[in-house]
Amino acid sequence: MTDRYAVIGHPISHSKSPQIHAAFAQATGQDLSYTAIEAPLDGFAATVQAFRHEGGRGANVTLPFKMQACELATHPSEAARLAGAANALKFEGERVYAENFDGIGLVNDIQRNLGHALQGKRVLLLGAGGATRGALLPIAQQGPAVLAVVNRTADKAHALGRDFAAHAMLQTGGYDDLEGETFDVVINATSAGLAGEALPLPAGLFASGALAYDMVYGKGLTPFLRQAQAAGVTALADGVGMLVEQAAEAFLWWRGVRPATREVIARLSVPLV
Ligand code: NAP
């Protein structure tokens, strides 16, 4: 029988996940269906419940339900608990397992696909929302020399520093604190670019040979990537690889088979111009 999976969010029509998982299933010969489900804003848990009763085996979860997904799980992973958010669920009998694969997807994209090792490097995350929360543990596990988080609301960055204190020594602050600092990998995990807004980045932020990575995808050169390019950065990437890599981790978790990602990333990529 065909196994059922889905991505649940609100809105959901923009989601690339059905396309990505259909490509993975075809390439690996797995018999599964993967659909997009729009849950009412006040009806996430009921939507998950209905999907489970219809035989759903697992689901991806996207905005704005990632925190609720972690809360409803009976068995959240350490990564999901630390992030306070989950982007993948697996249903086994009465058990609901939750994972957060956004961070490992980001790390795999940066290291494997883009060829920028994180070990011993100075890494900066811009933003202190859910995406940064999900990214911190997997990045810290790579052993960067410095892992810094700055946020428009500096207190949220400081709070992250406290929450992750047992796992990583974070440098935290606001954009003013970046003055005089230089980083090898700068990751934009804010949603500023979606509103066309640039970030207050000081001159000299990017080290020679730095990677500028914007988690936003499908928008071409975002304001952040433009800022990096103007500062002389040539290694620019958007978040399409992160999206596909987190999907590959979920596929492996559900099906026990790791799909290849390169072709799918190429198919979904938008030129950075
Ligand atoms: P979120 O929890 O809503 O956090 C948004 C963050 O952006 C906050 O730190 C916020 O700062 C900051 N921000 C918003 N507008 C800003 C501005 N004008 N100037 C400076 N900072 C601003 O969102 P999220 O879930 O972390 O997602 C962040 C981005 O990552 C989104 O664009 C999302 O699409 C992307 N993302 C991509 C993937 C992928 O697979 N590629 C996965 C997850 C997320 P304050 O705290 O000061 O408000």
Short mmCIF file of C-alpha atoms and ligand atoms in Angstrom, two decimals:
data_model
loop_
_atom_site.label_atom_id
_atom_site.label_comp_id
_atom_site.label_asym_id
_atom_site.label_seq_id
_atom_site.Cartn_x
_atom_site.Cartn_y
_atom_site.Cartn_z
CA MET A 1 0.00 0.00 0.00
CA THR A 2 1.20 3.51 -0.77
CA ASP A 3 2.48 5.26 2.39
CA ARG A 4 1.16 8.76 2.98
CA TYR A 5 3.17 11.83 3.94
CA ALA A 6 2.37 15.54 3.81
CA VAL A 7 3.59 19.03 4.57
CA ILE A 8 1.29 21.01 6.87
CA GLY A 9 1.37 24.82 7.04
CA HIS A 10 -0.64 27.99 6.54
CA PRO A 11 -0.38 29.17 3.81
CA ILE A 12 0.95 26.11 1.98
CA SER A 13 0.39 26.55 -1.76
CA HIS A 14 3.93 27.97 -2.21
CA SER A 15 5.56 24.86 -0.69
CA LYS A 16 8.17 23.06 -2.78
CA SER A 17 8.14 20.02 -0.47
CA PRO A 18 5.67 17.88 -2.52
CA GLN A 19 7.87 18.37 -5.59
CA ILE A 20 11.06 17.54 -3.67
CA HIS A 21 9.67 14.39 -2.03
CA ALA A 22 8.10 13.18 -5.28
CA ALA A 23 11.54 13.46 -6.91
CA PHE A 24 13.17 11.61 -3.98
CA ALA A 25 10.52 8.84 -4.09
CA GLN A 26 10.94 8.36 -7.82
CA ALA A 27 14.74 8.31 -7.63
CA THR A 28 14.80 5.79 -4.76
CA GLY A 29 11.85 3.65 -5.89
CA GLN A 30 9.86 4.29 -2.68
CA ASP A 31 6.09 3.78 -2.85
CA LEU A 32 4.73 6.91 -1.17
CA SER A 33 2.48 9.88 -1.73
CA TYR A 34 3.27 13.37 -0.40
CA THR A 35 0.68 16.14 -0.42
CA ALA A 36 0.35 19.70 0.90
CA ILE A 37 -2.25 20.32 3.61
CA GLU A 38 -3.33 23.79 4.71
CA ALA A 39 -4.34 23.65 8.38
CA PRO A 40 -6.60 26.38 9.80
CA LEU A 41 -4.59 28.77 11.98
CA ASP A 42 -6.40 27.45 15.07
CA GLY A 43 -6.53 23.85 13.91
CA PHE A 44 -3.01 22.42 13.63
CA ALA A 45 -3.40 19.62 16.20
CA ALA A 46 -6.77 18.57 14.75
CA THR A 47 -5.29 18.50 11.24
CA VAL A 48 -2.42 16.29 12.39
CA GLN A 49 -4.86 14.02 14.20
CA ALA A 50 -7.07 13.66 11.11
CA PHE A 51 -4.06 12.91 8.92
CA ARG A 52 -2.88 10.21 11.34
CA HIS A 53 -6.34 8.60 11.37
CA GLU A 54 -6.33 8.54 7.58
CA GLY A 55 -3.10 6.52 7.73
CA GLY A 56 -0.49 9.29 7.49
CA ARG A 57 2.99 7.99 8.37
CA GLY A 58 4.78 11.31 8.77
CA ALA A 59 4.63 15.01 8.03
CA ASN A 60 6.76 18.04 7.51
CA VAL A 61 5.61 21.13 9.35
CA THR A 62 6.17 24.68 8.23
CA LEU A 63 5.18 28.19 9.30
CA PRO A 64 3.47 29.00 11.57
CA PHE A 65 3.18 25.60 13.24
CA LYS A 66 6.76 24.50 13.99
CA MET A 67 6.50 25.29 17.71
CA GLN A 68 3.13 23.53 18.03
CA ALA A 69 4.60 20.53 16.23
CA CYS A 70 7.25 20.21 18.93
CA GLU A 71 4.65 20.61 21.69
CA LEU A 72 2.33 17.89 20.41
CA ALA A 73 5.10 15.32 20.00
CA THR A 74 5.32 12.53 22.55
CA HIS A 75 9.00 11.98 21.64
CA PRO A 76 10.74 15.21 20.53
CA SER A 77 14.45 14.90 19.70
CA GLU A 78 17.06 16.93 21.57
CA ALA A 79 17.47 19.18 18.50
CA ALA A 80 13.72 19.85 18.40
CA ARG A 81 13.51 20.46 22.16
CA LEU A 82 16.43 22.89 22.14
CA ALA A 83 15.02 24.71 19.13
CA GLY A 84 11.55 24.66 20.69
CA ALA A 85 10.35 23.80 17.20
CA ALA A 86 10.03 20.78 14.90
CA ASN A 87 9.82 20.57 11.14
CA ALA A 88 9.28 16.83 10.80
CA LEU A 89 6.96 14.35 12.54
CA LYS A 90 6.84 10.56 12.40
CA PHE A 91 3.80 8.61 13.56
CA GLU A 92 4.23 5.12 15.05
CA GLY A 93 1.15 3.81 16.88
CA GLU A 94 0.43 6.26 19.70
CA ARG A 95 3.91 7.76 19.45
CA VAL A 96 4.63 11.03 17.68
CA TYR A 97 8.35 11.58 17.09
CA ALA A 98 9.52 15.11 16.29
CA GLU A 99 12.74 16.29 14.68
CA ASN A 100 14.17 19.58 13.55
CA PHE A 101 16.20 19.05 10.37
CA ASP A 102 16.54 22.71 9.33
CA GLY A 103 19.93 23.08 11.02
CA ILE A 104 21.47 19.87 9.71
CA GLY A 105 20.11 20.78 6.26
CA LEU A 106 21.90 24.11 6.48
CA VAL A 107 25.15 22.52 7.68
CA ASN A 108 25.07 19.86 4.94
CA ASP A 109 24.45 22.50 2.29
CA ILE A 110 27.29 24.73 3.49
CA GLN A 111 29.83 21.95 3.98
CA ARG A 112 28.99 19.29 1.38
CA ASN A 113 27.42 21.28 -1.43
CA LEU A 114 29.17 24.64 -1.11
CA GLY A 115 32.50 23.29 0.18
CA HIS A 116 32.89 25.67 3.15
CA ALA A 117 34.02 23.81 6.28
CA LEU A 118 32.73 25.27 9.53
CA GLN A 119 35.34 23.79 11.86
CA GLY A 120 37.70 26.45 13.20
CA LYS A 121 35.84 29.22 11.35
CA ARG A 122 34.25 32.41 12.60
CA VAL A 123 30.52 31.96 11.99
CA LEU A 124 27.85 34.65 12.36
CA LEU A 125 24.09 34.16 12.38
CA LEU A 126 21.95 37.24 11.76
CA GLY A 127 18.56 36.92 13.49
CA ALA A 128 17.38 35.12 16.62
CA GLY A 129 14.09 33.58 15.49
CA GLY A 130 13.10 29.97 14.88
CA ALA A 131 15.53 29.44 11.99
CA THR A 132 18.52 30.46 14.13
CA ARG A 133 17.30 28.33 17.03
CA GLY A 134 17.18 25.32 14.72
CA ALA A 135 20.62 26.04 13.24
CA LEU A 136 22.65 26.63 16.41
CA LEU A 137 23.20 23.08 17.69
CA PRO A 138 24.18 21.52 14.33
CA ILE A 139 26.57 24.42 13.62
CA ALA A 140 28.08 24.27 17.13
CA GLN A 141 28.67 20.53 16.63
CA GLN A 142 31.01 21.33 13.71
CA GLY A 143 33.43 23.10 16.07
CA PRO A 144 33.57 26.69 14.79
CA ALA A 145 36.19 28.96 16.42
CA VAL A 146 33.49 31.56 17.08
CA LEU A 147 29.72 31.25 16.86
CA ALA A 148 27.99 34.61 17.10
CA VAL A 149 24.32 35.62 16.96
CA VAL A 150 23.16 39.20 16.51
CA ASN A 151 19.59 40.36 16.39
CA ARG A 152 17.66 43.61 15.92
CA THR A 153 16.19 42.90 19.36
CA ALA A 154 19.48 42.15 21.11
CA ASP A 155 17.78 40.68 24.19
CA LYS A 156 16.49 37.77 22.08
CA ALA A 157 20.06 36.97 21.03
CA HIS A 158 21.21 37.10 24.67
CA ALA A 159 18.34 34.77 25.64
CA LEU A 160 19.55 32.28 23.01
CA GLY A 161 23.02 32.47 24.52
CA ARG A 162 21.56 31.43 27.88
CA ASP A 163 19.34 28.68 26.42
CA PHE A 164 22.25 27.09 24.55
CA ALA A 165 24.90 27.65 27.25
CA ALA A 166 25.24 23.91 27.93
CA HIS A 167 25.97 23.23 24.24
CA ALA A 168 27.86 26.23 22.85
CA MET A 169 29.62 29.41 23.95
CA LEU A 170 27.75 31.95 21.86
CA GLN A 171 28.76 35.57 21.29
CA THR A 172 25.48 37.46 21.34
CA GLY A 173 24.41 41.05 20.80
CA GLY A 174 22.93 43.62 18.48
CA TYR A 175 24.15 44.91 15.11
CA ASP A 176 26.21 47.66 16.82
CA ASP A 177 28.37 44.95 18.37
CA LEU A 178 29.56 43.86 14.91
CA GLU A 179 31.77 46.94 14.52
CA GLY A 180 35.38 45.79 14.02
CA GLU A 181 34.44 42.07 13.80
CA THR A 182 35.19 39.82 10.81
CA PHE A 183 33.55 36.48 9.91
CA ASP A 184 34.27 33.61 7.48
CA VAL A 185 30.64 32.50 7.20
CA VAL A 186 27.75 34.96 7.56
CA ILE A 187 24.25 33.46 7.54
CA ASN A 188 21.18 35.63 7.19
CA ALA A 189 18.42 33.98 9.24
CA THR A 190 16.21 37.09 9.37
CA SER A 191 13.09 37.69 7.35
CA ALA A 192 14.19 41.30 6.66
CA GLY A 193 14.81 40.60 2.97
CA LEU A 194 11.25 39.41 2.42
CA ALA A 195 10.21 43.03 3.07
CA GLY A 196 13.06 44.26 0.84
CA GLU A 197 14.97 45.58 3.87
CA ALA A 198 18.77 45.63 4.16
CA LEU A 199 20.56 44.95 7.46
CA PRO A 200 22.89 47.41 9.24
CA LEU A 201 26.13 45.51 8.50
CA PRO A 202 29.42 47.34 9.13
CA ALA A 203 32.21 47.57 6.52
CA GLY A 204 34.82 44.84 6.95
CA LEU A 205 32.35 42.25 8.28
CA PHE A 206 33.23 39.66 5.63
CA ALA A 207 36.68 38.00 5.81
CA SER A 208 38.58 37.32 2.60
CA GLY A 209 37.01 34.24 0.94
CA ALA A 210 33.90 34.48 3.14
CA LEU A 211 30.60 32.75 2.37
CA ALA A 212 27.42 34.85 2.51
CA TYR A 213 24.38 32.59 2.94
CA ASP A 214 20.77 33.80 2.90
CA MET A 215 18.23 31.26 4.21
CA VAL A 216 15.56 32.87 2.04
CA TYR A 217 15.34 31.09 -1.33
CA GLY A 218 13.91 31.62 -4.77
CA LYS A 219 14.25 35.41 -4.69
CA GLY A 220 17.49 35.81 -6.66
CA LEU A 221 19.91 38.33 -5.13
CA THR A 222 18.31 39.37 -1.84
CA PRO A 223 19.20 42.69 -0.15
CA PHE A 224 21.62 40.78 2.14
CA LEU A 225 23.35 39.01 -0.78
CA ARG A 226 23.60 42.35 -2.59
CA GLN A 227 25.25 43.87 0.48
CA ALA A 228 27.73 40.98 0.60
CA GLN A 229 28.45 41.25 -3.12
CA ALA A 230 29.06 44.99 -2.78
CA ALA A 231 31.54 44.16 0.01
CA GLY A 232 33.48 41.95 -2.43
CA VAL A 233 32.10 38.53 -1.43
CA THR A 234 32.01 36.09 -4.36
CA ALA A 235 30.70 33.00 -2.53
CA LEU A 236 26.96 33.74 -2.37
CA ALA A 237 24.18 31.23 -1.70
CA ASP A 238 20.47 31.27 -1.00
CA GLY A 239 18.55 28.72 1.10
CA VAL A 240 17.37 26.36 -1.64
CA GLY A 241 20.07 23.83 -0.75
CA MET A 242 19.07 24.01 2.93
CA LEU A 243 15.47 23.32 1.97
CA VAL A 244 16.36 20.27 -0.12
CA GLU A 245 18.89 18.95 2.40
CA GLN A 246 16.43 19.12 5.32
CA ALA A 247 13.94 17.26 3.12
CA ALA A 248 16.58 14.59 2.42
CA GLU A 249 17.15 14.16 6.18
CA ALA A 250 13.40 13.73 6.76
CA PHE A 251 13.18 11.23 3.87
CA LEU A 252 16.04 9.21 5.38
CA TRP A 253 14.38 9.32 8.83
CA TRP A 254 11.05 8.12 7.45
CA ARG A 255 12.18 5.65 4.80
CA GLY A 256 15.70 4.56 5.77
CA VAL A 257 17.05 5.60 2.36
CA ARG A 258 19.15 8.70 1.69
CA PRO A 259 18.16 10.36 -1.60
CA ALA A 260 20.66 12.25 -3.75
CA THR A 261 20.08 16.00 -3.63
CA ARG A 262 22.25 17.66 -6.28
CA GLU A 263 19.83 17.37 -9.22
CA VAL A 264 16.83 18.46 -7.15
CA ILE A 265 18.69 21.53 -5.88
CA ALA A 266 19.72 22.39 -9.45
CA ARG A 267 16.12 22.05 -10.66
CA LEU A 268 14.74 24.37 -7.95
CA SER A 269 17.55 26.94 -8.04
CA VAL A 270 16.89 30.48 -9.20
CA PRO A 271 19.92 32.39 -10.58
CA LEU A 272 21.40 34.83 -8.06
CA VAL A 273 21.12 37.93 -10.20
P1 NAP B 1 11.10 34.34 12.74
O1 NAP B 1 11.13 33.36 13.86
O2 NAP B 1 9.88 35.13 12.46
O3 NAP B 1 12.32 35.37 13.02
C1 NAP B 1 12.53 36.47 12.18
C2 NAP B 1 13.88 37.11 12.52
O4 NAP B 1 14.09 38.15 11.55
C3 NAP B 1 13.94 37.76 13.90
O5 NAP B 1 15.23 37.58 14.42
C4 NAP B 1 13.67 39.24 13.58
O6 NAP B 1 14.24 40.14 14.50
C5 NAP B 1 14.39 39.35 12.25
N1 NAP B 1 13.92 40.49 11.45
C6 NAP B 1 12.73 40.61 10.82
N2 NAP B 1 12.68 41.80 10.15
C7 NAP B 1 13.86 42.41 10.37
C8 NAP B 1 14.43 43.65 9.95
N3 NAP B 1 13.76 44.50 9.16
N4 NAP B 1 15.69 43.97 10.35
C9 NAP B 1 16.39 43.12 11.15
N5 NAP B 1 15.92 41.92 11.57
C10 NAP B 1 14.66 41.58 11.19
O7 NAP B 1 11.47 33.66 11.35
P2 NAP B 1 12.33 32.33 11.12
O8 NAP B 1 11.45 31.14 11.18
O9 NAP B 1 13.51 32.38 12.03
O10 NAP B 1 12.78 32.48 9.60
C11 NAP B 1 13.75 33.44 9.20
C12 NAP B 1 13.99 33.31 7.70
O11 NAP B 1 14.59 32.07 7.38
C13 NAP B 1 12.69 33.39 6.90
O12 NAP B 1 12.90 34.28 5.81
C14 NAP B 1 12.49 31.98 6.40
O13 NAP B 1 11.85 31.97 5.12
C15 NAP B 1 13.89 31.45 6.29
N6 NAP B 1 13.97 29.98 6.45
C16 NAP B 1 14.43 29.25 5.41
C17 NAP B 1 14.52 27.87 5.52
C18 NAP B 1 15.06 27.04 4.37
O14 NAP B 1 14.84 25.83 4.35
N7 NAP B 1 15.77 27.63 3.43
C19 NAP B 1 14.12 27.22 6.71
C20 NAP B 1 13.67 28.01 7.78
C21 NAP B 1 13.58 29.39 7.63
P3 NAP B 1 13.43 40.61 15.83
O15 NAP B 1 13.55 39.50 16.82
O16 NAP B 1 14.13 41.85 16.26
O17 NAP B 1 12.00 40.85 15.41
#
